[in-house]
């Protein structure tokens, strides 16, 4: 049963209040369901990868005695390749969820975990805060000078 306009408005107000009171808790709640689904996909991809290894080895062993089973080995390799790709994307999704970057396809849908509107640190990344516009060598020289000064010239 969908929520009414009034209930949606109240829910959004409560979410905003939670973010203002405890942004760390809101961030934790926001990424929970994404991490869980990414973990499940990664585990399933690992199981399918092991099946792919078994198919590949079966194709290699059987084609040694009979040249008809070479396609089985290729199929095993393709299974392994696809499952490895799914596992890597799932692990990246799990890391993104851990850092509080919700999936844009499900961010606005109330059935897909906790979503916050206009809250948190959306749009800023760690890298953008640290990155300066100075050339690489200037930054390295500055670090070297700082270390030398901290260690009294050594």
PDB file of C-alpha atoms in Angstrom:
ATOM      1  CA  UNK A   1       0.000   0.000   0.000  1.00  0.00           C
ATOM      2  CA  UNK A   2       1.615   3.317  -1.052  1.00  0.00           C
ATOM      3  CA  UNK A   3       2.034   6.164   1.407  1.00  0.00           C
ATOM      4  CA  UNK A   4      -0.120   9.276   1.163  1.00  0.00           C
ATOM      5  CA  UNK A   5       1.345  12.696   0.423  1.00  0.00           C
ATOM      6  CA  UNK A   6       1.048  13.666   4.080  1.00  0.00           C
ATOM      7  CA  UNK A   7       2.830  10.507   5.247  1.00  0.00           C
ATOM      8  CA  UNK A   8       5.616  11.009   2.682  1.00  0.00           C
ATOM      9  CA  UNK A   9       6.094  14.595   3.830  1.00  0.00           C
ATOM     10  CA  UNK A  10       6.261  13.532   7.490  1.00  0.00           C
ATOM     11  CA  UNK A  11       8.720  10.773   6.661  1.00  0.00           C
ATOM     12  CA  UNK A  12      10.994  13.211   4.813  1.00  0.00           C
ATOM     13  CA  UNK A  13      10.867  15.621   7.777  1.00  0.00           C
ATOM     14  CA  UNK A  14      11.840  12.823  10.167  1.00  0.00           C
ATOM     15  CA  UNK A  15      14.712  11.793   7.883  1.00  0.00           C
ATOM     16  CA  UNK A  16      16.007  15.370   7.724  1.00  0.00           C
ATOM     17  CA  UNK A  17      15.776  15.678  11.512  1.00  0.00           C
ATOM     18  CA  UNK A  18      17.710  12.438  11.933  1.00  0.00           C
ATOM     19  CA  UNK A  19      20.445  13.639   9.588  1.00  0.00           C
ATOM     20  CA  UNK A  20      20.733  16.921  11.482  1.00  0.00           C
ATOM     21  CA  UNK A  21      20.865  15.168  14.854  1.00  0.00           C
ATOM     22  CA  UNK A  22      23.129  12.254  13.997  1.00  0.00           C
ATOM     23  CA  UNK A  23      24.599  12.266  10.465  1.00  0.00           C
ATOM     24  CA  UNK A  24      26.818   9.268  11.231  1.00  0.00           C
ATOM     25  CA  UNK A  25      23.832   7.083  12.110  1.00  0.00           C
ATOM     26  CA  UNK A  26      21.953   8.259   9.008  1.00  0.00           C
ATOM     27  CA  UNK A  27      24.941   7.391   6.844  1.00  0.00           C
ATOM     28  CA  UNK A  28      25.162   3.941   8.415  1.00  0.00           C
ATOM     29  CA  UNK A  29      21.459   3.266   7.909  1.00  0.00           C
ATOM     30  CA  UNK A  30      21.568   4.514   4.324  1.00  0.00           C
ATOM     31  CA  UNK A  31      24.208   2.018   3.163  1.00  0.00           C
ATOM     32  CA  UNK A  32      23.095  -1.140   4.960  1.00  0.00           C
ATOM     33  CA  UNK A  33      20.838  -2.706   2.334  1.00  0.00           C
ATOM     34  CA  UNK A  34      23.247  -1.917  -0.514  1.00  0.00           C
ATOM     35  CA  UNK A  35      26.152  -3.561   1.279  1.00  0.00           C
ATOM     36  CA  UNK A  36      24.108  -6.655   2.034  1.00  0.00           C
ATOM     37  CA  UNK A  37      22.984  -7.129  -1.581  1.00  0.00           C
ATOM     38  CA  UNK A  38      26.509  -6.464  -2.871  1.00  0.00           C
ATOM     39  CA  UNK A  39      27.879  -9.071  -0.455  1.00  0.00           C
ATOM     40  CA  UNK A  40      25.307 -11.621  -1.672  1.00  0.00           C
ATOM     41  CA  UNK A  41      26.207 -10.946  -5.304  1.00  0.00           C
ATOM     42  CA  UNK A  42      29.911 -11.319  -4.541  1.00  0.00           C
ATOM     43  CA  UNK A  43      29.380 -14.649  -2.762  1.00  0.00           C
ATOM     44  CA  UNK A  44      27.181 -15.949  -5.583  1.00  0.00           C
ATOM     45  CA  UNK A  45      29.794 -14.855  -8.123  1.00  0.00           C
ATOM     46  CA  UNK A  46      32.464 -16.741  -6.157  1.00  0.00           C
ATOM     47  CA  UNK A  47      30.394 -19.924  -6.218  1.00  0.00           C
ATOM     48  CA  UNK A  48      29.741 -19.554  -9.953  1.00  0.00           C
ATOM     49  CA  UNK A  49      33.472 -18.912 -10.489  1.00  0.00           C
ATOM     50  CA  UNK A  50      34.276 -22.230  -8.772  1.00  0.00           C
ATOM     51  CA  UNK A  51      31.727 -23.954 -11.027  1.00  0.00           C
ATOM     52  CA  UNK A  52      33.434 -22.315 -14.011  1.00  0.00           C
ATOM     53  CA  UNK A  53      36.794 -23.696 -12.882  1.00  0.00           C
ATOM     54  CA  UNK A  54      35.262 -27.169 -12.644  1.00  0.00           C
ATOM     55  CA  UNK A  55      33.739 -26.857 -16.140  1.00  0.00           C
ATOM     56  CA  UNK A  56      37.041 -25.578 -17.555  1.00  0.00           C
ATOM     57  CA  UNK A  57      39.013 -28.429 -15.986  1.00  0.00           C
ATOM     58  CA  UNK A  58      36.445 -30.992 -17.132  1.00  0.00           C
ATOM     59  CA  UNK A  59      36.721 -29.667 -20.668  1.00  0.00           C
ATOM     60  CA  UNK A  60      40.523 -29.812 -20.528  1.00  0.00           C
ATOM     61  CA  UNK A  61      40.601 -33.363 -19.166  1.00  0.00           C
ATOM     62  CA  UNK A  62      37.932 -34.697 -21.520  1.00  0.00           C
ATOM     63  CA  UNK A  63      39.406 -33.036 -24.600  1.00  0.00           C
ATOM     64  CA  UNK A  64      42.721 -34.779 -23.919  1.00  0.00           C
ATOM     65  CA  UNK A  65      41.152 -38.150 -24.693  1.00  0.00           C
ATOM     66  CA  UNK A  66      38.599 -36.895 -27.205  1.00  0.00           C
ATOM     67  CA  UNK A  67      38.728 -33.680 -29.249  1.00  0.00           C
ATOM     68  CA  UNK A  68      34.962 -33.147 -29.023  1.00  0.00           C
ATOM     69  CA  UNK A  69      34.984 -31.416 -25.612  1.00  0.00           C
ATOM     70  CA  UNK A  70      37.141 -28.348 -26.346  1.00  0.00           C
ATOM     71  CA  UNK A  71      34.008 -26.151 -26.326  1.00  0.00           C
ATOM     72  CA  UNK A  72      33.336 -27.219 -22.732  1.00  0.00           C
ATOM     73  CA  UNK A  73      36.676 -25.700 -21.685  1.00  0.00           C
ATOM     74  CA  UNK A  74      35.866 -22.458 -23.483  1.00  0.00           C
ATOM     75  CA  UNK A  75      32.440 -22.350 -21.826  1.00  0.00           C
ATOM     76  CA  UNK A  76      34.106 -22.793 -18.426  1.00  0.00           C
ATOM     77  CA  UNK A  77      36.434 -19.893 -19.139  1.00  0.00           C
ATOM     78  CA  UNK A  78      33.522 -17.662 -20.180  1.00  0.00           C
ATOM     79  CA  UNK A  79      31.640 -18.604 -16.990  1.00  0.00           C
ATOM     80  CA  UNK A  80      34.702 -17.679 -14.937  1.00  0.00           C
ATOM     81  CA  UNK A  81      35.132 -14.377 -16.776  1.00  0.00           C
ATOM     82  CA  UNK A  82      31.506 -13.319 -16.317  1.00  0.00           C
ATOM     83  CA  UNK A  83      31.444 -14.294 -12.642  1.00  0.00           C
ATOM     84  CA  UNK A  84      34.701 -12.420 -11.974  1.00  0.00           C
ATOM     85  CA  UNK A  85      33.219  -9.320 -13.599  1.00  0.00           C
ATOM     86  CA  UNK A  86      30.095  -9.593 -11.450  1.00  0.00           C
ATOM     87  CA  UNK A  87      32.215 -10.088  -8.326  1.00  0.00           C
ATOM     88  CA  UNK A  88      34.348  -7.014  -9.030  1.00  0.00           C
ATOM     89  CA  UNK A  89      31.283  -4.855  -9.677  1.00  0.00           C
ATOM     90  CA  UNK A  90      29.663  -6.187  -6.488  1.00  0.00           C
ATOM     91  CA  UNK A  91      32.761  -5.392  -4.440  1.00  0.00           C
ATOM     92  CA  UNK A  92      32.874  -1.882  -5.892  1.00  0.00           C
ATOM     93  CA  UNK A  93      29.195  -1.503  -5.041  1.00  0.00           C
ATOM     94  CA  UNK A  94      29.877  -2.680  -1.510  1.00  0.00           C
ATOM     95  CA  UNK A  95      32.662  -0.129  -1.114  1.00  0.00           C
ATOM     96  CA  UNK A  96      30.474   2.641  -2.488  1.00  0.00           C
ATOM     97  CA  UNK A  97      27.720   1.710  -0.057  1.00  0.00           C
ATOM     98  CA  UNK A  98      30.193   1.700   2.820  1.00  0.00           C
ATOM     99  CA  UNK A  99      31.230   5.243   1.932  1.00  0.00           C
ATOM    100  CA  UNK A 100      27.619   6.405   1.739  1.00  0.00           C
ATOM    101  CA  UNK A 101      27.162   6.703  -2.039  1.00  0.00           C
ATOM    102  CA  UNK A 102      23.678   5.335  -2.712  1.00  0.00           C
ATOM    103  CA  UNK A 103      22.804   3.627  -5.956  1.00  0.00           C
ATOM    104  CA  UNK A 104      21.210   6.328  -8.132  1.00  0.00           C
ATOM    105  CA  UNK A 105      18.680   3.856  -9.576  1.00  0.00           C
ATOM    106  CA  UNK A 106      17.180   3.068  -6.156  1.00  0.00           C
ATOM    107  CA  UNK A 107      17.926   6.221  -4.171  1.00  0.00           C
ATOM    108  CA  UNK A 108      14.443   7.696  -4.380  1.00  0.00           C
ATOM    109  CA  UNK A 109      12.480   4.494  -3.923  1.00  0.00           C
ATOM    110  CA  UNK A 110      11.210   4.024  -0.347  1.00  0.00           C
ATOM    111  CA  UNK A 111      11.331   0.233  -0.553  1.00  0.00           C
ATOM    112  CA  UNK A 112      15.110   0.140  -1.068  1.00  0.00           C
ATOM    113  CA  UNK A 113      16.460   0.975   2.366  1.00  0.00           C
ATOM    114  CA  UNK A 114      16.837   4.290   4.111  1.00  0.00           C
ATOM    115  CA  UNK A 115      17.118   7.338   1.862  1.00  0.00           C
ATOM    116  CA  UNK A 116      17.804  10.892   2.927  1.00  0.00           C
ATOM    117  CA  UNK A 117      16.830  13.943   0.931  1.00  0.00           C
ATOM    118  CA  UNK A 118      19.137  16.976   1.119  1.00  0.00           C
ATOM    119  CA  UNK A 119      21.296  15.456   3.828  1.00  0.00           C
ATOM    120  CA  UNK A 120      24.780  14.231   4.517  1.00  0.00           C
ATOM    121  CA  UNK A 121      27.841  15.039   2.465  1.00  0.00           C
ATOM    122  CA  UNK A 122      26.448  14.390  -1.002  1.00  0.00           C
ATOM    123  CA  UNK A 123      28.623  15.662  -3.813  1.00  0.00           C
ATOM    124  CA  UNK A 124      31.910  15.914  -1.917  1.00  0.00           C
ATOM    125  CA  UNK A 125      34.553  13.257  -2.052  1.00  0.00           C
ATOM    126  CA  UNK A 126      37.677  12.751   0.027  1.00  0.00           C
ATOM    127  CA  UNK A 127      39.942  13.134  -2.963  1.00  0.00           C
ATOM    128  CA  UNK A 128      38.643  16.579  -3.905  1.00  0.00           C
ATOM    129  CA  UNK A 129      39.490  17.894  -0.419  1.00  0.00           C
ATOM    130  CA  UNK A 130      43.071  16.640  -0.506  1.00  0.00           C
ATOM    131  CA  UNK A 131      43.950  17.372  -4.101  1.00  0.00           C
ATOM    132  CA  UNK A 132      45.783  20.619  -4.718  1.00  0.00           C
ATOM    133  CA  UNK A 133      46.487  22.212  -8.041  1.00  0.00           C
ATOM    134  CA  UNK A 134      50.244  22.344  -7.550  1.00  0.00           C
ATOM    135  CA  UNK A 135      52.479  20.169  -9.721  1.00  0.00           C
ATOM    136  CA  UNK A 136      53.541  16.795  -8.383  1.00  0.00           C
ATOM    137  CA  UNK A 137      57.211  17.713  -7.917  1.00  0.00           C
ATOM    138  CA  UNK A 138      56.352  20.831  -5.891  1.00  0.00           C
ATOM    139  CA  UNK A 139      54.229  18.747  -3.511  1.00  0.00           C
ATOM    140  CA  UNK A 140      57.032  16.180  -3.128  1.00  0.00           C
ATOM    141  CA  UNK A 141      59.609  18.901  -2.434  1.00  0.00           C
ATOM    142  CA  UNK A 142      57.294  20.427   0.172  1.00  0.00           C
ATOM    143  CA  UNK A 143      56.904  17.053   1.894  1.00  0.00           C
ATOM    144  CA  UNK A 144      60.667  16.558   1.851  1.00  0.00           C
ATOM    145  CA  UNK A 145      61.246  19.997   3.434  1.00  0.00           C
ATOM    146  CA  UNK A 146      58.594  19.344   6.071  1.00  0.00           C
ATOM    147  CA  UNK A 147      60.138  15.988   7.042  1.00  0.00           C
ATOM    148  CA  UNK A 148      63.629  17.463   7.153  1.00  0.00           C
ATOM    149  CA  UNK A 149      62.419  20.315   9.384  1.00  0.00           C
ATOM    150  CA  UNK A 150      60.563  17.922  11.700  1.00  0.00           C
ATOM    151  CA  UNK A 151      63.668  15.728  12.125  1.00  0.00           C
ATOM    152  CA  UNK A 152      66.050  18.660  12.758  1.00  0.00           C
ATOM    153  CA  UNK A 153      67.842  18.409   9.420  1.00  0.00           C
ATOM    154  CA  UNK A 154      68.097  14.600   9.222  1.00  0.00           C
TER     155      UNK A 154
END
